[in-house]
Amino acid sequence: SQTIHQWPATLVQPVGSPLSLECTVEGTSNPNLYWYRQAAGRGLQLLFYSVGIGQISSEVPQNLSASRPQDRQFILSSKKLLLSDSGFYLCASDRATGELFFGEGSRLTVL
Amino acid sequence: AQSVTQPDIHITVSEGASLELRCNYSYGATPYLFWYVQSPGQGLQLLLKYFSGDTLVQGIKGFEAEFKRSQSSFNLRKPSVHWSDAAEYFCAAGPYGGSQGNLIFGKGTKLSVKP
């Protein structure tokens, strides 16, 4: 069965520091992969999605970037974090029927 | 514009009482519809989904949802709520054949359960 691993689970970073959140998927090949962010009271915001290695679509202009160096690896990065980057970041993959399968999330606090 | 609306931000029910969480969608065609549940600090788990056919769909943990085309609704129900059902619930709508980033989520309904 499909499993999504995210790390770190929790991260506290100062403003201006870099960020790297990693997501790996097991149990499937050539998945579509997604990064979502949840900020308090704002629901889920789609940040990036990828249909294959090196293919990234950005949904929202922001301080973040994504990369997909391997088929089942998806990385969310920032060169300089802002306070507004705080939130709960979720990696997901989808199935042919359109439903999303989520990882356990990474909680980022920027101080 | 396509949208998913969950009118209730927060609902409190007593343990053992019935539950109905509302979801309305605005979509060009009949979308695929989903309900997800999120426990604090966790990812989202799929409760159930509707693609076509029988408009009453059964999901995990004793939940069901009914698709009503005339009302553009997909409400989630449970006959008897358990304390462990306290969580946030998200309704979502997407196109046929894969989301490709087009899955639209409602803003969620937080469910509290009184003992």
Tab-separated table of C-alpha atoms in Angstrom:
chain	number	residue	atom	x	y	z
A	1	SER	CA	0.000	0.000	0.000
A	2	GLN	CA	1.033	3.570	-0.541
A	3	THR	CA	2.931	5.388	2.209
A	4	ILE	CA	4.151	8.970	2.321
A	5	HIS	CA	6.983	9.936	4.653
A	6	GLN	CA	7.600	13.549	5.578
A	7	TRP	CA	10.455	14.974	7.629
A	8	PRO	CA	11.158	16.673	9.741
A	9	ALA	CA	7.847	16.404	11.565
A	10	THR	CA	8.480	19.626	13.474
A	11	LEU	CA	10.804	22.505	12.719
A	12	VAL	CA	11.465	25.849	14.396
A	13	GLN	CA	13.504	28.234	12.303
A	14	PRO	CA	14.521	31.906	12.586
A	15	VAL	CA	13.412	34.441	9.998
A	16	GLY	CA	15.859	34.562	7.115
A	17	SER	CA	17.097	31.007	7.502
A	18	PRO	CA	16.813	28.372	4.762
A	19	LEU	CA	14.286	25.568	4.668
A	20	SER	CA	14.187	22.070	3.307
A	21	LEU	CA	11.217	19.768	3.822
A	22	GLU	CA	11.402	16.333	2.319
A	23	CYS	CA	8.702	13.968	1.158
A	24	THR	CA	9.189	10.433	-0.102
A	25	VAL	CA	6.545	8.066	-1.393
A	26	GLU	CA	6.535	4.285	-1.195
A	27	GLY	CA	4.276	1.720	-2.768
A	28	THR	CA	3.664	3.448	-6.078
A	29	SER	CA	5.587	4.575	-9.114
A	30	ASN	CA	5.403	7.743	-11.177
A	31	PRO	CA	2.994	9.447	-8.781
A	32	ASN	CA	1.686	12.969	-9.090
A	33	LEU	CA	2.960	14.773	-6.004
A	34	TYR	CA	1.678	17.834	-4.187
A	35	TRP	CA	2.690	20.274	-1.491
A	36	TYR	CA	-0.110	21.885	0.482
A	37	ARG	CA	0.074	24.380	3.315
A	38	GLN	CA	-2.392	24.785	6.139
A	39	ALA	CA	-2.325	28.054	7.988
A	40	ALA	CA	-4.621	28.557	10.958
A	41	GLY	CA	-8.198	29.120	9.834
A	42	ARG	CA	-7.332	29.169	6.135
A	43	GLY	CA	-7.910	25.622	4.983
A	44	LEU	CA	-5.558	23.911	2.548
A	45	GLN	CA	-3.598	25.932	0.041
A	46	LEU	CA	-2.005	24.136	-2.902
A	47	LEU	CA	1.583	25.333	-3.313
A	48	PHE	CA	3.147	23.055	-5.919
A	49	TYR	CA	2.438	19.907	-7.837
A	50	SER	CA	4.598	17.675	-9.959
A	51	VAL	CA	3.693	15.123	-12.596
A	52	GLY	CA	7.227	13.791	-12.986
A	53	ILE	CA	10.935	14.234	-12.308
A	54	GLY	CA	11.954	17.836	-12.758
A	55	GLN	CA	8.410	18.938	-13.602
A	56	ILE	CA	7.028	21.453	-11.120
A	57	SER	CA	3.930	23.620	-11.344
A	58	SER	CA	3.593	26.518	-8.943
A	59	GLU	CA	0.126	27.523	-7.902
A	60	VAL	CA	0.927	30.535	-5.754
A	61	PRO	CA	3.800	33.031	-6.131
A	62	GLN	CA	5.697	32.940	-2.880
A	63	ASN	CA	8.933	32.629	-1.038
A	64	LEU	CA	9.064	28.882	-1.558
A	65	SER	CA	10.261	26.537	-4.275
A	66	ALA	CA	9.916	22.831	-4.947
A	67	SER	CA	12.037	20.226	-6.635
A	68	ARG	CA	11.595	16.630	-7.669
A	69	PRO	CA	15.018	15.053	-8.049
A	70	GLN	CA	13.708	11.476	-8.075
A	71	ASP	CA	10.446	9.819	-9.039
A	72	ARG	CA	9.275	9.399	-5.464
A	73	GLN	CA	10.966	12.342	-3.793
A	74	PHE	CA	9.545	15.834	-3.507
A	75	ILE	CA	11.337	18.651	-1.704
A	76	LEU	CA	10.029	22.001	-0.526
A	77	SER	CA	12.654	24.704	-0.034
A	78	SER	CA	13.206	28.312	0.808
A	79	LYS	CA	16.372	30.377	0.766
A	80	LYS	CA	15.109	32.865	3.360
A	81	LEU	CA	12.107	32.144	5.532
A	82	LEU	CA	9.492	34.749	6.370
A	83	LEU	CA	7.209	34.815	9.387
A	84	SER	CA	4.296	34.183	7.026
A	85	ASP	CA	5.832	30.846	5.996
A	86	SER	CA	4.788	29.336	9.326
A	87	GLY	CA	2.226	26.594	8.952
A	88	PHE	CA	1.575	22.916	8.547
A	89	TYR	CA	2.941	21.508	5.304
A	90	LEU	CA	1.410	18.428	3.783
A	91	CYS	CA	2.776	16.282	0.996
A	92	ALA	CA	0.294	14.258	-1.006
A	93	SER	CA	0.057	11.998	-4.002
A	94	ASP	CA	-2.989	11.251	-6.051
A	95	ARG	CA	-4.515	8.176	-7.560
A	96	ALA	CA	-6.008	7.817	-10.999
A	97	THR	CA	-9.445	8.438	-9.523
A	98	GLY	CA	-8.386	11.883	-8.287
A	99	GLU	CA	-8.355	11.310	-4.545
A	100	LEU	CA	-5.346	12.484	-2.617
A	101	PHE	CA	-3.307	10.462	-0.192
A	102	PHE	CA	-1.546	12.563	2.441
A	103	GLY	CA	1.567	12.302	4.548
A	104	GLU	CA	1.575	13.116	8.247
A	105	GLY	CA	2.735	16.672	7.733
A	106	SER	CA	5.574	18.934	8.844
A	107	ARG	CA	4.911	21.720	11.326
A	108	LEU	CA	7.045	24.798	10.601
A	109	THR	CA	7.302	27.682	13.046
A	110	VAL	CA	9.263	30.724	11.938
A	111	LEU	CA	10.341	33.017	14.761
B	1	ALA	CA	-15.771	29.979	-10.225
B	2	GLN	CA	-15.437	26.507	-8.786
B	3	SER	CA	-15.732	26.339	-5.035
B	4	VAL	CA	-16.519	24.122	-2.077
B	5	THR	CA	-18.326	25.624	0.884
B	6	GLN	CA	-18.568	24.204	4.364
B	7	PRO	CA	-20.931	26.612	6.116
B	8	ASP	CA	-20.159	25.467	9.645
B	9	ILE	CA	-16.744	26.358	11.015
B	10	HIS	CA	-17.262	24.588	14.338
B	11	ILE	CA	-19.891	22.117	15.523
B	12	THR	CA	-20.296	20.595	18.955
B	13	VAL	CA	-22.370	17.455	19.491
B	14	SER	CA	-22.885	15.159	22.432
B	15	GLU	CA	-21.441	11.688	22.333
B	16	GLY	CA	-24.037	9.293	20.963
B	17	ALA	CA	-25.911	12.013	19.096
B	18	SER	CA	-26.270	12.067	15.332
B	19	LEU	CA	-24.092	14.259	13.158
B	20	GLU	CA	-24.481	16.006	9.843
B	21	LEU	CA	-21.730	18.144	8.337
B	22	ARG	CA	-22.729	20.259	5.382
B	23	CYS	CA	-20.897	20.664	2.099
B	24	ASN	CA	-21.991	22.577	-0.980
B	25	TYR	CA	-20.084	22.757	-4.218
B	26	SER	CA	-20.079	24.938	-7.283
B	27	TYR	CA	-18.643	23.118	-10.270
B	28	GLY	CA	-19.019	23.126	-14.048
B	29	ALA	CA	-19.920	19.450	-14.226
B	30	THR	CA	-20.630	16.776	-11.664
B	31	PRO	CA	-17.340	16.490	-9.839
B	32	TYR	CA	-15.776	13.724	-7.902
B	33	LEU	CA	-16.543	14.432	-4.246
B	34	PHE	CA	-14.585	13.505	-1.155
B	35	TRP	CA	-14.666	13.820	2.589
B	36	TYR	CA	-11.436	13.818	4.575
B	37	VAL	CA	-10.805	13.823	8.315
B	38	GLN	CA	-7.819	15.370	10.070
B	39	SER	CA	-6.889	14.723	13.683
B	40	PRO	CA	-4.765	17.408	15.391
B	41	GLY	CA	-1.202	17.440	14.090
B	42	GLN	CA	-1.909	14.699	11.554
B	43	GLY	CA	-2.359	14.441	7.831
B	44	LEU	CA	-5.721	14.054	6.131
B	45	GLN	CA	-7.378	10.652	5.859
B	46	LEU	CA	-9.973	9.836	3.234
B	47	LEU	CA	-13.341	8.961	4.754
B	48	LEU	CA	-15.319	8.355	1.585
B	49	LYS	CA	-15.714	9.356	-2.030
B	50	TYR	CA	-18.418	9.704	-4.656
B	51	PHE	CA	-17.804	9.215	-8.337
B	52	SER	CA	-21.128	8.081	-9.798
B	53	GLY	CA	-23.972	5.652	-9.225
B	54	ASP	CA	-25.627	5.237	-5.858
B	55	THR	CA	-25.914	8.671	-4.311
B	56	LEU	CA	-25.529	7.356	-0.764
B	57	VAL	CA	-21.960	6.302	-0.160
B	58	GLN	CA	-20.572	4.486	2.818
B	59	GLY	CA	-17.167	5.237	4.241
B	60	ILE	CA	-14.881	4.223	7.024
B	61	LYS	CA	-15.556	4.717	10.736
B	62	GLY	CA	-19.327	4.481	10.261
B	63	PHE	CA	-19.655	7.626	8.145
B	64	GLU	CA	-21.855	8.043	5.116
B	65	ALA	CA	-22.549	10.879	2.717
B	66	GLU	CA	-25.362	11.636	0.316
B	67	PHE	CA	-24.898	13.341	-3.027
B	68	LYS	CA	-27.804	15.572	-3.995
B	69	ARG	CA	-27.355	17.008	-7.457
B	70	SER	CA	-30.369	19.332	-7.189
B	71	GLN	CA	-28.907	20.953	-4.094
B	72	SER	CA	-25.231	20.734	-5.129
B	73	SER	CA	-24.594	19.160	-1.763
B	74	PHE	CA	-22.604	16.289	-0.362
B	75	ASN	CA	-23.365	16.180	3.351
B	76	LEU	CA	-21.559	13.857	5.718
B	77	ARG	CA	-23.532	11.963	8.341
B	78	LYS	CA	-23.005	9.613	11.229
B	79	PRO	CA	-25.873	8.175	13.293
B	80	SER	CA	-24.010	8.063	16.609
B	81	VAL	CA	-20.894	10.104	17.286
B	82	HIS	CA	-18.028	8.749	19.358
B	83	TRP	CA	-15.551	10.881	21.320
B	84	SER	CA	-12.820	9.719	18.935
B	85	ASP	CA	-14.628	11.451	16.050
B	86	ALA	CA	-13.511	14.834	17.353
B	87	ALA	CA	-11.404	16.207	14.503
B	88	GLU	CA	-11.566	18.551	11.554
B	89	TYR	CA	-13.458	17.476	8.471
B	90	PHE	CA	-12.816	18.649	4.940
B	91	CYS	CA	-15.023	18.318	1.895
B	92	ALA	CA	-13.343	18.386	-1.510
B	93	ALA	CA	-14.341	18.344	-5.174
B	94	GLY	CA	-12.285	17.496	-8.214
B	95	PRO	CA	-12.479	16.640	-11.889
B	96	TYR	CA	-12.903	13.223	-13.394
B	97	GLY	CA	-9.698	11.323	-14.028
B	98	GLY	CA	-7.225	12.765	-11.589
B	99	SER	CA	-6.848	16.015	-9.785
B	100	GLN	CA	-3.723	17.400	-11.464
B	101	GLY	CA	-3.810	20.073	-8.817
B	102	ASN	CA	-7.484	20.830	-9.361
B	103	LEU	CA	-8.900	19.335	-6.183
B	104	ILE	CA	-10.761	22.085	-4.346
B	105	PHE	CA	-11.087	21.898	-0.583
B	106	GLY	CA	-13.570	23.542	1.706
B	107	LYS	CA	-12.177	25.406	4.689
B	108	GLY	CA	-13.120	22.627	7.058
B	109	THR	CA	-15.515	22.021	9.934
B	110	LYS	CA	-14.104	21.381	13.361
B	111	LEU	CA	-16.093	18.826	15.323
B	112	SER	CA	-16.049	18.796	19.107
B	113	VAL	CA	-17.721	15.967	21.027
B	114	LYS	CA	-19.176	16.511	24.500
B	115	PRO	CA	-19.122	13.572	26.907
